[in-house]
Every structure is written in C-alpha cells, then in structure tokens.
Amino acid sequence: GAMMDNRFATALVIACVLSLISTIYMAASIGTDFWYEYHTLSPAENVSEAGRSIWEEFVSKDADEKTYTDALFRCNGTVGLWRRCITVPKNSHWYSPPETDMTTNCISFSLSDQFVEKYIEPGNHNSGTDLNRTYLWRLQFLLPFVSIGLMCFGALIGLCACACRSLYPAIATGILHFLAGLCTLGLVGCYVAGIELLHKKLPLPEDVRGEFGWSFCLACVSAPLQFMAAALFIWAARTNRKEFTLLKAYRVA
C-alpha cells in the first residue's frame, strides 16, 4: 500500500506544480504587451516631426484600428491583449539621433475597444462588420480569463479533496485543467488567426518585420502544461480507485 500511495502522492505533487506554473505563465502573458512585435527596420527620419502627431492619433479616444496599426508599423510597436505600445523620440520638436532619446509609450485598450466591431476595411466603418475578426478578438480577450478561472476552481476542489482525504475530486480537478488547456489552445488559435486576417487587410510595409513575442509564447507553453497536469490528476484518481477496489475485494476474500 505504501508504495502505491507514494506513486499517487508524487503524481499529484507534480500535477500541482505544473498547474501552478501554467497559472503563473497565463497571468504573465495576459499582463504583458509582447503578444506581437513589429520591428521597423528603417525608422523614418521624419518620425521625429511626425512623432507628436502619430502619438496624439495613437492615444486619441477615436483612434481606429487602421490609425493605431499604422503607428505600430512605423514605430516598432508591440501589442498585448490589453495594451498597445509604440517607441517614439522623447522630444519630438527637433530631430535628435534616434538611439539617444527614444521612449516607449503604451495605451490600454478600453473595455469598449475590446468589444467594438471590426470593419471589413479597417478604419472604414462604411465597409460593414467583419464578423470573423470581431469574434476572434472578443474570444482572445475572454478565453484567458476562463482558462485561469477553471484552474483556480480546480485548485479549490483540489484543496477540498486534501481536506477530505479523498481522491475522487482529483478527477474533477483533472477535467477542469483539461478544459482550461482547451481554452488556452483556443486563445492561441484565435490570436494567430486574428493577426493573419489583420495583415491580409493591412499588409506589413516593406521595411517592417512582424513576429509573435514572448507573451504569446508563454500562453503556448501554458497549454501543454495544463494538459499534462490534467492527465496526472485523472491518472492518479483512477488508478487509486482501482487499487482501492482491489484491496477491498482482497480484504473481503
């Protein structure tokens, strides 16, 4: 019996550690601004004159998708789920060498920005609603919270399980982690699809390179960790149940 108990205990400890790491990764990826990065290979000299106006358009309440995407292209932009950032010269009044005095400024997407409809031609509200992009964007905003919520709920059930010294709830914890993993996969899929569709509409300029950033990678790593944790929780609970039944049968015999 002791030998088996050790095996379950080890599996559960590993599952809990994986679960914790994936929760931290998810939280970090939601909170950071490097889901997608634009590298402007030849920063335009005129950015310093235009810098002020680009910045004002970028932060203005009515900055539409086209306006801020153009700014992201031109100024080494980075985008998160919640914020968008550009790097502009500090003093935009006269031309200073770009290396010396660049500053990165960010602005948050408001809640209404997260749910606002996307247009078939970005920036042109007469072109009709692009349902695919609108719903991809809404999903990429909601799914990470669902994922973290499921894992926290799973952790609560797990704590109750420890308190009651029962392994049955471990199956529930496993299933919740599996669902969380699906949400994280969905999030990654929606994000990639959304970016691809956006770049079809607004192609990257010649001298701009775009790539997925490390915040995006954290979410990608989080999904397999959630699935591994789920598998361990479910395995431990099921095998334990089987051995327990065998033990009972053996005792009765």
Short mmCIF file of C-alpha atoms in Angstrom, two decimals:
data_model
loop_
_atom_site.label_atom_id
_atom_site.label_comp_id
_atom_site.label_asym_id
_atom_site.label_seq_id
_atom_site.Cartn_x
_atom_site.Cartn_y
_atom_site.Cartn_z
CA GLY A 1 0.00 0.00 0.00
CA ALA A 2 2.70 2.50 1.00
CA MET A 3 4.50 2.09 -2.30
CA MET A 4 1.34 2.90 -4.26
CA ASP A 5 0.45 5.84 -2.06
CA ASN A 6 3.87 7.31 -2.81
CA ARG A 7 3.24 6.99 -6.51
CA PHE A 8 -0.07 8.87 -6.27
CA ALA A 9 1.37 11.47 -3.96
CA THR A 10 4.23 12.07 -6.41
CA ALA A 11 1.84 12.29 -9.38
CA LEU A 12 -0.39 14.74 -7.51
CA VAL A 13 2.55 16.91 -6.39
CA ILE A 14 3.89 17.07 -9.96
CA ALA A 15 0.38 17.87 -11.25
CA CYS A 16 0.03 20.69 -8.71
CA VAL A 17 3.42 22.14 -9.64
CA LEU A 18 2.56 22.04 -13.38
CA SER A 19 -0.78 23.64 -12.63
CA LEU A 20 0.88 26.42 -10.62
CA ILE A 21 3.50 27.12 -13.31
CA SER A 22 0.87 27.25 -16.06
CA THR A 23 -1.27 29.64 -13.97
CA ILE A 24 1.71 31.95 -13.49
CA TYR A 25 2.53 31.78 -17.22
CA MET A 26 -1.06 32.60 -18.17
CA ALA A 27 -1.22 35.52 -15.75
CA ALA A 28 2.12 36.84 -17.04
CA SER A 29 1.06 36.52 -20.66
CA ILE A 30 -2.25 38.33 -20.05
CA GLY A 31 -0.43 41.12 -18.23
CA THR A 32 2.38 41.79 -20.70
CA ASP A 33 2.47 43.64 -24.02
CA PHE A 34 4.57 41.34 -26.20
CA TRP A 35 2.00 39.16 -27.94
CA TYR A 36 3.04 40.61 -31.28
CA GLU A 37 6.02 42.81 -32.11
CA TYR A 38 6.78 44.95 -35.14
CA HIS A 39 10.40 45.72 -35.99
CA THR A 40 10.72 48.84 -38.11
CA LEU A 41 13.99 48.26 -39.93
CA SER A 42 14.46 51.80 -41.20
CA PRO A 43 12.96 54.17 -38.61
CA ALA A 44 11.90 57.13 -40.70
CA GLU A 45 13.80 60.36 -40.01
CA ASN A 46 10.54 62.23 -40.26
CA VAL A 47 9.15 60.30 -37.30
CA SER A 48 10.56 62.99 -35.04
CA GLU A 49 8.49 65.69 -36.74
CA ALA A 50 5.56 63.36 -37.22
CA GLY A 51 6.17 61.74 -33.84
CA ARG A 52 3.99 64.14 -31.91
CA SER A 53 1.05 63.77 -34.30
CA ILE A 54 1.47 59.98 -34.60
CA TRP A 55 1.46 59.80 -30.82
CA GLU A 56 -1.59 62.04 -30.49
CA GLU A 57 -3.50 59.93 -33.02
CA PHE A 58 -2.32 56.73 -31.37
CA VAL A 59 -3.68 57.68 -27.92
CA SER A 60 -6.79 59.55 -29.01
CA LYS A 61 -10.13 58.11 -27.93
CA ASP A 62 -11.24 57.75 -31.56
CA ALA A 63 -8.06 56.05 -32.80
CA ASP A 64 -9.49 53.43 -35.13
CA GLU A 65 -7.82 50.15 -35.93
CA LYS A 66 -6.11 51.45 -39.06
CA THR A 67 -4.68 54.53 -37.33
CA TYR A 68 -3.11 52.63 -34.47
CA THR A 69 -1.93 49.72 -36.64
CA ASP A 70 -0.12 52.18 -38.95
CA ALA A 71 1.53 53.72 -35.88
CA LEU A 72 2.56 50.24 -34.68
CA PHE A 73 4.13 49.57 -38.10
CA ARG A 74 6.07 52.85 -38.14
CA CYS A 75 7.31 52.96 -34.55
CA ASN A 76 8.45 49.46 -33.51
CA GLY A 77 5.08 48.73 -31.96
CA THR A 78 4.21 45.90 -29.61
CA VAL A 79 0.71 44.66 -28.86
CA GLY A 80 -0.68 42.79 -25.85
CA LEU A 81 -4.20 41.62 -25.11
CA TRP A 82 -4.79 44.78 -23.09
CA ARG A 83 -2.34 47.39 -24.34
CA ARG A 84 -0.57 48.65 -27.43
CA CYS A 85 2.82 50.39 -27.32
CA ILE A 86 4.98 52.43 -29.69
CA THR A 87 8.51 53.76 -29.38
CA VAL A 88 8.83 57.44 -30.25
CA PRO A 89 11.54 60.10 -29.79
CA LYS A 90 11.24 61.79 -26.38
CA ASN A 91 11.45 65.34 -27.65
CA SER A 92 9.57 65.39 -30.91
CA HIS A 93 10.25 69.05 -31.64
CA TRP A 94 13.62 68.78 -33.32
CA TYR A 95 15.46 65.90 -34.84
CA SER A 96 17.68 64.01 -32.39
CA PRO A 97 19.54 60.81 -33.26
CA PRO A 98 17.01 58.04 -32.60
CA GLU A 99 19.37 55.96 -30.41
CA THR A 100 19.77 58.63 -27.78
CA ASP A 101 16.30 59.51 -26.74
CA MET A 102 13.58 57.02 -27.54
CA THR A 103 10.77 56.28 -25.17
CA THR A 104 8.16 53.54 -25.26
CA ASN A 105 4.64 54.72 -24.56
CA CYS A 106 1.66 52.46 -24.07
CA ILE A 107 -2.07 52.92 -24.07
CA SER A 108 -4.65 50.43 -22.87
CA PHE A 109 -7.50 49.07 -24.93
CA SER A 110 -10.64 50.17 -23.11
CA LEU A 111 -13.37 47.60 -22.43
CA SER A 112 -15.41 49.09 -25.25
CA ASP A 113 -12.36 48.72 -27.55
CA GLN A 114 -12.29 45.02 -26.70
CA PHE A 115 -15.90 44.55 -27.79
CA VAL A 116 -16.13 47.12 -30.58
CA GLU A 117 -16.86 45.66 -34.00
CA LYS A 118 -14.06 45.32 -36.57
CA TYR A 119 -14.72 46.52 -40.09
CA ILE A 120 -14.14 44.68 -43.35
CA GLU A 121 -11.78 47.51 -44.32
CA PRO A 122 -10.04 48.54 -41.09
CA GLY A 123 -10.80 52.16 -40.27
CA ASN A 124 -13.73 52.43 -42.68
CA HIS A 125 -17.00 51.97 -40.81
CA ASN A 126 -19.00 52.07 -44.04
CA SER A 127 -17.44 48.81 -45.21
CA GLY A 128 -19.58 46.64 -42.91
CA THR A 129 -18.72 44.45 -39.94
CA ASP A 130 -16.06 41.77 -40.25
CA LEU A 131 -17.70 39.14 -38.03
CA ASN A 132 -14.74 36.75 -38.05
CA ARG A 133 -12.29 39.32 -36.76
CA THR A 134 -14.80 40.82 -34.33
CA TYR A 135 -15.46 37.47 -32.64
CA LEU A 136 -11.83 36.31 -32.77
CA TRP A 137 -10.87 39.48 -30.90
CA ARG A 138 -13.63 39.06 -28.29
CA LEU A 139 -12.65 35.43 -27.74
CA GLN A 140 -8.95 36.24 -27.35
CA PHE A 141 -9.97 38.73 -24.66
CA LEU A 142 -12.30 36.36 -22.75
CA LEU A 143 -10.65 32.94 -23.10
CA PRO A 144 -7.56 33.60 -20.93
CA PHE A 145 -9.81 34.60 -18.03
CA VAL A 146 -11.94 31.48 -18.47
CA SER A 147 -8.76 29.40 -18.53
CA ILE A 148 -7.38 30.91 -15.31
CA GLY A 149 -10.83 30.70 -13.68
CA LEU A 150 -11.11 26.98 -14.46
CA MET A 151 -7.66 26.31 -12.99
CA CYS A 152 -8.40 28.28 -9.82
CA PHE A 153 -11.70 26.44 -9.44
CA GLY A 154 -9.80 23.18 -9.95
CA ALA A 155 -7.32 24.21 -7.25
CA LEU A 156 -10.18 24.90 -4.82
CA ILE A 157 -11.67 21.48 -5.47
CA GLY A 158 -8.19 20.01 -5.00
CA LEU A 159 -7.80 21.72 -1.62
CA CYS A 160 -11.17 20.37 -0.51
CA ALA A 161 -10.04 16.94 -1.69
CA CYS A 162 -6.93 17.18 0.50
CA ALA A 163 -9.05 18.28 3.45
CA CYS A 164 -11.40 15.32 2.98
CA ARG A 165 -8.53 12.92 2.24
CA SER A 166 -10.40 11.69 -0.80
CA LEU A 167 -9.05 11.26 -4.31
CA TYR A 168 -12.40 11.34 -6.10
CA PRO A 169 -12.33 15.14 -6.60
CA ALA A 170 -8.95 14.79 -8.32
CA ILE A 171 -10.89 13.61 -11.39
CA ALA A 172 -12.90 16.84 -11.35
CA THR A 173 -9.69 18.86 -10.96
CA GLY A 174 -8.21 16.96 -13.90
CA ILE A 175 -11.24 17.62 -16.10
CA LEU A 176 -11.19 21.34 -15.23
CA HIS A 177 -7.50 21.51 -16.16
CA PHE A 178 -8.24 19.75 -19.42
CA LEU A 179 -10.94 22.36 -20.21
CA ALA A 180 -8.52 25.14 -19.22
CA GLY A 181 -5.98 23.69 -21.66
CA LEU A 182 -8.61 23.72 -24.43
CA CYS A 183 -9.38 27.39 -23.64
CA THR A 184 -5.68 28.27 -23.80
CA LEU A 185 -5.32 26.44 -27.13
CA GLY A 186 -8.40 28.29 -28.38
CA LEU A 187 -6.88 31.59 -27.25
CA VAL A 188 -3.63 30.92 -29.13
CA GLY A 189 -5.58 29.85 -32.23
CA CYS A 190 -7.83 32.92 -32.15
CA TYR A 191 -4.86 35.22 -31.72
CA VAL A 192 -2.91 33.76 -34.63
CA ALA A 193 -6.00 33.80 -36.88
CA GLY A 194 -6.81 37.40 -35.89
CA ILE A 195 -3.28 38.60 -36.69
CA GLU A 196 -3.23 36.74 -40.02
CA LEU A 197 -6.59 38.26 -41.05
CA LEU A 198 -5.50 41.75 -39.96
CA HIS A 199 -2.31 41.53 -42.02
CA LYS A 200 -4.30 40.42 -45.05
CA LYS A 201 -6.26 43.67 -44.73
CA LEU A 202 -3.33 45.87 -43.71
CA PRO A 203 -0.19 44.28 -45.21
CA LEU A 204 3.11 44.97 -43.47
CA PRO A 205 5.18 47.67 -45.21
CA GLU A 206 8.36 46.51 -46.98
CA ASP A 207 10.70 47.58 -44.19
CA VAL A 208 8.68 46.20 -41.27
CA ARG A 209 9.09 42.73 -39.83
CA GLY A 210 6.45 41.24 -37.55
CA GLU A 211 6.76 38.32 -35.15
CA PHE A 212 4.95 36.74 -32.22
CA GLY A 213 6.52 37.87 -28.96
CA TRP A 214 7.34 36.13 -25.68
CA SER A 215 3.96 36.86 -24.04
CA PHE A 216 2.39 34.79 -26.82
CA CYS A 217 4.97 32.03 -26.24
CA LEU A 218 4.08 31.87 -22.53
CA ALA A 219 0.46 31.15 -23.47
CA CYS A 220 1.65 28.48 -25.95
CA VAL A 221 3.71 26.77 -23.22
CA SER A 222 0.88 27.06 -20.73
CA ALA A 223 -1.50 24.83 -22.75
CA PRO A 224 0.62 21.62 -22.76
CA LEU A 225 1.37 22.12 -19.04
CA GLN A 226 -2.38 22.25 -18.36
CA PHE A 227 -2.95 19.05 -20.36
CA MET A 228 -0.09 17.27 -18.54
CA ALA A 229 -1.46 18.32 -15.15
CA ALA A 230 -4.93 17.14 -16.21
CA ALA A 231 -3.58 13.74 -17.28
CA LEU A 232 -1.73 13.27 -13.97
CA PHE A 233 -4.73 14.25 -11.83
CA ILE A 234 -7.03 11.89 -13.71
CA TRP A 235 -4.48 9.06 -13.76
CA ALA A 236 -3.84 9.32 -10.02
CA ALA A 237 -7.55 9.34 -9.18
CA ARG A 238 -8.47 6.46 -11.49
CA THR A 239 -5.60 4.13 -10.64
CA ASN A 240 -6.11 4.83 -6.96
CA ARG A 241 -9.78 3.98 -7.24
CA LYS A 242 -8.95 0.67 -8.96
CA GLU A 243 -6.35 -0.36 -6.38
CA PHE A 244 -8.72 0.63 -3.60
CA THR A 245 -11.46 -1.62 -5.03
CA LEU A 246 -8.97 -4.49 -5.43
CA LEU A 247 -7.81 -4.02 -1.85
CA LYS A 248 -11.43 -4.15 -0.59
CA ALA A 249 -12.12 -7.31 -2.60
CA TYR A 250 -8.95 -8.87 -1.22
CA ARG A 251 -9.92 -7.99 2.38
CA VAL A 252 -13.40 -9.47 1.95
CA ALA A 253 -11.91 -12.64 0.48
#
